[in-house]
Short mmCIF file of C-alpha atoms in Angstrom, two decimals:
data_model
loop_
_atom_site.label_atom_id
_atom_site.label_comp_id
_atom_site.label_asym_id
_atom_site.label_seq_id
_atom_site.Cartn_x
_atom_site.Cartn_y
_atom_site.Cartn_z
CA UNK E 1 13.51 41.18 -37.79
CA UNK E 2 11.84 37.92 -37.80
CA UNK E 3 14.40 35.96 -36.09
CA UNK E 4 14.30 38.56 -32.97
CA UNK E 5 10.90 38.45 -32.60
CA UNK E 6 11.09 34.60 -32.85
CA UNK E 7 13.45 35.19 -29.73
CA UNK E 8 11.56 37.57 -27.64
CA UNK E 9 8.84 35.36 -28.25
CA UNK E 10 10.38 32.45 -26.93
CA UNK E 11 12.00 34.56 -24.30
CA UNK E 12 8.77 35.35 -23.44
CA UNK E 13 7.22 31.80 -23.52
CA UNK E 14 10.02 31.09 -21.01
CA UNK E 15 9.38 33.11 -18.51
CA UNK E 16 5.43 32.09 -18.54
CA UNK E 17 6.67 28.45 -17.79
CA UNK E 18 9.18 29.48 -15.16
CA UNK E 19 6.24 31.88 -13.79
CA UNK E 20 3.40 29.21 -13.91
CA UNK E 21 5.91 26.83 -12.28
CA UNK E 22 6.70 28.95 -9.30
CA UNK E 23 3.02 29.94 -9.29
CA UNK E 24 0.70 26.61 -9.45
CA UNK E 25 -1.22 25.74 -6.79
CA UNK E 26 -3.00 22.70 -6.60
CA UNK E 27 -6.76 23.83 -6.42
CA UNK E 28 -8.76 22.10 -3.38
CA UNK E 29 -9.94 19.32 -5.26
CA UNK E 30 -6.57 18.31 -6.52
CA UNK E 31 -5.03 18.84 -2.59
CA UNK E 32 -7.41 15.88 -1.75
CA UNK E 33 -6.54 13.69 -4.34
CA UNK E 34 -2.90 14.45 -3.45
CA UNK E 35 -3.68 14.08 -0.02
CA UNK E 36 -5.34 10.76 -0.65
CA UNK E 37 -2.83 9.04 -3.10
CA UNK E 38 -0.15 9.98 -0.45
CA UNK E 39 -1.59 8.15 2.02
CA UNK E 40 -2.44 5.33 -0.10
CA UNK E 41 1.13 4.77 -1.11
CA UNK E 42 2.37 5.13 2.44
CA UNK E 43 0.02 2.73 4.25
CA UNK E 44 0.82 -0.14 1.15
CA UNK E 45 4.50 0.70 1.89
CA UNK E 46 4.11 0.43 5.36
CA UNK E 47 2.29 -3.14 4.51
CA UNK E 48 5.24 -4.07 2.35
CA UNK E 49 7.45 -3.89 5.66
CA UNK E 50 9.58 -0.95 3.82
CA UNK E 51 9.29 1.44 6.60
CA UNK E 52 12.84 1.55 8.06
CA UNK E 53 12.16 3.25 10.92
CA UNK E 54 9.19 0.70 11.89
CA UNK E 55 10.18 -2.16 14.20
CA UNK E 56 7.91 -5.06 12.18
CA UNK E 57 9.39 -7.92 14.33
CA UNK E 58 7.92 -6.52 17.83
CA UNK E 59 4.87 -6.86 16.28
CA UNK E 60 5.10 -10.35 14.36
CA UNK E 61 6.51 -11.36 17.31
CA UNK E 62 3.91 -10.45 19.81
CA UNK E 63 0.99 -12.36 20.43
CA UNK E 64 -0.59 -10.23 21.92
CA UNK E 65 -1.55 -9.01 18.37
CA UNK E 66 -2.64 -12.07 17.10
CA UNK E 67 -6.37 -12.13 16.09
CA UNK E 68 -7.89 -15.09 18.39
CA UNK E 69 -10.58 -15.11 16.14
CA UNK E 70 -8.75 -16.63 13.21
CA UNK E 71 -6.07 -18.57 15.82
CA UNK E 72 -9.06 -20.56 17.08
CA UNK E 73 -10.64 -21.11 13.41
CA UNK E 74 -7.53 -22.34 12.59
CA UNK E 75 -6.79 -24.75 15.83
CA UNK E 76 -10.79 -25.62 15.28
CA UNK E 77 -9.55 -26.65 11.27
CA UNK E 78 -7.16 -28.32 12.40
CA UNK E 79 -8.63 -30.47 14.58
CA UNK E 80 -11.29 -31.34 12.08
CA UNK E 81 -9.07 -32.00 9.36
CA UNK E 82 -7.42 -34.93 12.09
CA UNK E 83 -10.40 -36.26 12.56
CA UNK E 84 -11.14 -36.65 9.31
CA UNK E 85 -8.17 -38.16 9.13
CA UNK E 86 -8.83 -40.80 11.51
CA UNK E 87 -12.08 -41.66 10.06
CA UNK E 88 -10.83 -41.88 6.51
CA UNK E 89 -8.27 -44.00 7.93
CA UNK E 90 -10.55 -46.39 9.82
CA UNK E 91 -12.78 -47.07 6.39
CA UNK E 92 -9.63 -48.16 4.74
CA UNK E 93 -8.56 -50.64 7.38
CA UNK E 94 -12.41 -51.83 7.62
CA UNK E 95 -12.96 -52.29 4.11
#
């Protein structure tokens, strides 16, 4: 008698899991968290360049897209970094 109650307990343990599986619903809280970590992982997999469907080189490519802020900080380092350069190179032949 035992052992068949073991079973219809178990039988009945079974169908809560199969029940709470078909019947869990993320409560509203969780649904934003969801939401959230879902769009987390997509936007750093979209910055990883694994989005097959997105055509990365049109925009690498385009410079149109560049940000002229940092091309000019970086033609304005440049240029300063020559100069530099120069100078250092002048003290050497002067000295």
């Amino acid at each position: 008698e035992e052992e068949e109650e073991d079973d219809d307990e178990e039988g009945e343990e079974d169908a809560e899991v199969r029940g709470q599986r078909k019947e869990w619903e993320p409560t509203a809280e969780e649904k934003v968290l969801l939401r959230e970590e879902f769009i987390s992982q997509m936007h750093q997999r979209f910055l990883d360049g694994k989005d097959e469907e997105f055509n990365y080189s049109e925009v690498d490519n385009n410079p149109d897209y560049d940000n002229l802020d940092l091309v000019n900080r970086d033609a304005e380092d440049k240029y300063f970094d020559e100069e530099e350069d120069d100078t250092e190179e002048e003290e050497e032949m002067t000295s």
